[in-house]
Amino acid sequence: MADAFYIAGGALVVIALVVSFIGMRSDNFPSPTLLRIGIPLVAAVVVVTAVLAVKTSSEEAEHREHEQNEAASVESEVQNVENQQVGVDDESTGQPAPSSESPDALGKQVFADQGCAGCHSLEDANATGQIGPNLDEALVDKDEDFIRTSIVDPSDEVEAGFSDGIMPTTYGDDIAPDELDALVAYLYGATHPSGKKK
């Protein structure tokens, strides 16, 4: 598409140069016959060039968005691998895993450990990520079942304005069941202060 755009643009430039060159050397230029032929021809080239320019710009924007989505997905996967490696190191050295005093604290820790703050904004966690939805807004009227599904199957319902595939689909396997429960409860409580469980 970009090649066609450049060809059409080049043709438009050539036409302009030829018309200018002939016009400077002929007092009778352009003739009525040439006008009848030339005006529609030039108009057609201009229209084709404009259409190709719009399509080329759209394709480039889609390509950039695709690259950004891939980069975000890779970054999240790397964070998951690093977090899992930390857990393996703790087990191999015989060090007990850090324990939280409450499910809320555990959920907040899981949110941090899984790198959620890198993609999402959440005031309670001082998270300011911009790649994914702002959870303070996206979850304000959602229940815990919706939150859980959004974590383990993010493609089930994609937030408006965001592309499918940004969020990894492996959290259901990567996060232990008790940690997933704590994360869901924490996100619900953080975005529903009046309904926060004690």
XYZ file of C-alpha atoms in Angstrom:
198
model
C 0.000 0.000 0.000
C 2.827 2.388 0.818
C 4.475 1.657 -2.552
C 1.245 2.482 -4.397
C 0.967 5.728 -2.447
C 4.500 6.758 -3.397
C 3.892 5.861 -7.063
C 0.670 7.907 -7.173
C 2.372 10.806 -5.430
C 5.276 10.632 -7.856
C 2.883 10.630 -10.809
C 1.217 13.753 -9.426
C 4.588 15.481 -9.145
C 5.552 14.477 -12.697
C 2.249 15.806 -14.069
C 2.786 19.111 -12.270
C 6.328 19.431 -13.652
C 5.269 18.587 -17.222
C 2.367 21.046 -17.128
C 4.657 23.780 -15.788
C 7.339 23.058 -18.401
C 4.920 23.119 -21.360
C 3.008 26.114 -20.014
C 6.174 28.211 -19.885
C 6.903 27.519 -23.573
C 3.484 27.680 -25.214
C 1.111 30.638 -25.359
C -1.787 28.392 -26.398
C -1.385 25.993 -23.520
C -3.606 24.467 -22.368
C -5.934 23.919 -25.297
C -9.666 23.267 -24.678
C -9.256 19.646 -25.727
C -6.335 19.148 -23.367
C -8.319 20.740 -20.550
C -11.194 18.303 -21.075
C -8.793 15.400 -20.844
C -6.284 16.769 -18.356
C -8.582 18.056 -15.610
C -10.364 14.702 -15.005
C -7.017 12.891 -15.234
C -5.329 15.136 -12.680
C -8.408 14.996 -10.437
C -8.344 11.190 -10.574
C -4.651 11.086 -9.645
C -5.271 13.489 -6.746
C -8.178 11.384 -5.439
C -6.198 8.140 -5.732
C -3.226 9.722 -3.951
C -5.463 10.981 -1.127
C -7.137 7.578 -0.678
C -3.786 5.797 -0.635
C -2.438 8.320 1.882
C -5.346 7.624 4.256
C -4.985 3.850 3.905
C -1.213 3.989 4.378
C -1.610 6.087 7.523
C -4.230 3.677 8.894
C -2.023 0.642 8.239
C 0.952 2.301 9.933
C -1.193 3.139 12.993
C -2.422 -0.474 13.226
C 1.147 -1.740 12.896
C 2.332 0.536 15.727
C -0.562 -0.574 17.960
C 0.239 -4.233 17.253
C 3.888 -3.693 18.187
C 2.884 -1.927 21.422
C 0.513 -4.769 22.350
C 3.213 -7.363 21.700
C 5.726 -5.404 23.779
C 3.265 -5.129 26.677
C 2.499 -8.854 26.528
C 6.199 -9.782 26.476
C 6.916 -7.434 29.389
C 4.143 -9.005 31.450
C 5.328 -12.539 30.628
C 8.893 -11.639 31.660
C 7.578 -10.244 34.942
C 5.674 -13.489 35.581
C 8.776 -15.596 34.937
C 10.841 -13.429 37.286
C 8.212 -13.681 40.021
C 8.017 -17.456 39.645
C 11.812 -17.703 39.828
C 11.778 -15.796 43.115
C 9.324 -18.345 44.504
C 11.550 -21.245 43.385
C 14.594 -19.638 44.989
C 12.728 -19.280 48.284
C 11.789 -22.960 48.254
C 15.286 -24.150 47.303
C 16.890 -22.209 50.156
C 14.354 -23.423 52.682
C 13.142 -19.901 53.361
C 9.411 -19.728 54.138
C 7.339 -17.682 51.750
C 6.379 -14.273 53.108
C 3.057 -14.472 54.902
C 0.477 -11.714 55.054
C -1.469 -10.763 58.125
C -4.736 -10.610 56.191
C -6.187 -11.747 52.862
C -6.342 -8.073 51.882
C -2.606 -7.679 52.450
C -1.925 -10.924 50.573
C -4.029 -9.745 47.632
C -2.166 -6.459 47.521
C 1.140 -8.350 47.578
C 0.000 -10.615 44.733
C -0.996 -7.514 42.743
C 2.549 -6.192 43.184
C 4.313 -9.537 42.633
C 2.484 -10.258 39.378
C 3.494 -6.872 37.958
C -0.109 -5.659 37.637
C 0.987 -2.094 38.406
C 3.036 -2.062 35.216
C -0.135 -2.132 33.112
C -2.963 -0.897 35.363
C -3.748 2.152 37.475
C -5.089 1.485 40.992
C -5.075 4.222 43.609
C -4.980 1.865 46.610
C -1.738 0.308 45.317
C -0.252 3.596 44.053
C -0.231 1.976 40.602
C -0.119 4.252 37.561
C 0.175 1.864 34.594
C -1.379 3.067 31.337
C -1.233 -0.026 29.108
C -4.415 -1.619 30.476
C -7.662 -0.231 31.941
C -7.751 1.996 35.028
C -9.104 -0.462 37.606
C -10.561 2.284 39.815
C -12.916 3.049 36.922
C -13.281 -0.310 35.169
C -14.224 -2.325 38.293
C -16.348 0.202 40.186
C -19.632 -1.534 39.301
C -18.315 -5.086 38.809
C -18.667 -8.074 41.149
C -16.005 -10.547 42.259
C -16.964 -13.114 39.609
C -16.323 -10.541 36.883
C -12.968 -9.630 38.432
C -11.916 -13.292 38.624
C -12.918 -13.940 35.005
C -11.053 -10.815 33.869
C -7.881 -12.219 35.442
C -8.045 -15.851 34.289
C -9.806 -15.227 30.949
C -9.142 -11.602 29.925
C -10.539 -12.181 26.430
C -14.003 -12.975 27.820
C -14.895 -9.279 27.996
C -12.423 -6.689 26.705
C -12.715 -3.154 28.091
C -13.720 -0.576 25.489
C -10.732 1.267 24.081
C -8.307 -1.621 24.605
C -7.257 -4.441 22.289
C -7.637 -8.127 23.038
C -4.339 -9.927 23.668
C -2.654 -7.242 25.759
C -3.117 -9.146 29.021
C -1.568 -12.635 29.367
C -4.010 -15.540 29.631
C -1.859 -17.652 31.963
C -2.686 -16.103 35.334
C -5.224 -18.847 36.084
C -2.334 -21.338 36.046
C 0.427 -19.077 37.358
C -1.331 -17.800 40.492
C -2.070 -20.225 43.333
C -5.803 -20.600 44.126
C -5.535 -18.969 47.563
C -3.530 -16.090 46.112
C -6.045 -15.665 43.296
C -8.875 -15.545 45.853
C -6.963 -12.928 47.833
C -6.241 -10.875 44.696
C -9.905 -10.903 43.659
C -11.014 -9.893 47.158
C -8.400 -7.140 47.288
C -9.359 -5.675 43.910
C -13.040 -5.758 44.850
C -12.375 -4.049 48.178
C -10.031 -1.469 46.662
C -12.606 -0.448 44.057
C -15.706 -0.784 46.298
C -14.725 0.975 49.562
C -18.280 0.955 50.921
C -18.619 -2.781 50.371
C -15.144 -3.784 51.524
C -15.125 -7.006 53.511
C -13.838 -6.788 57.056
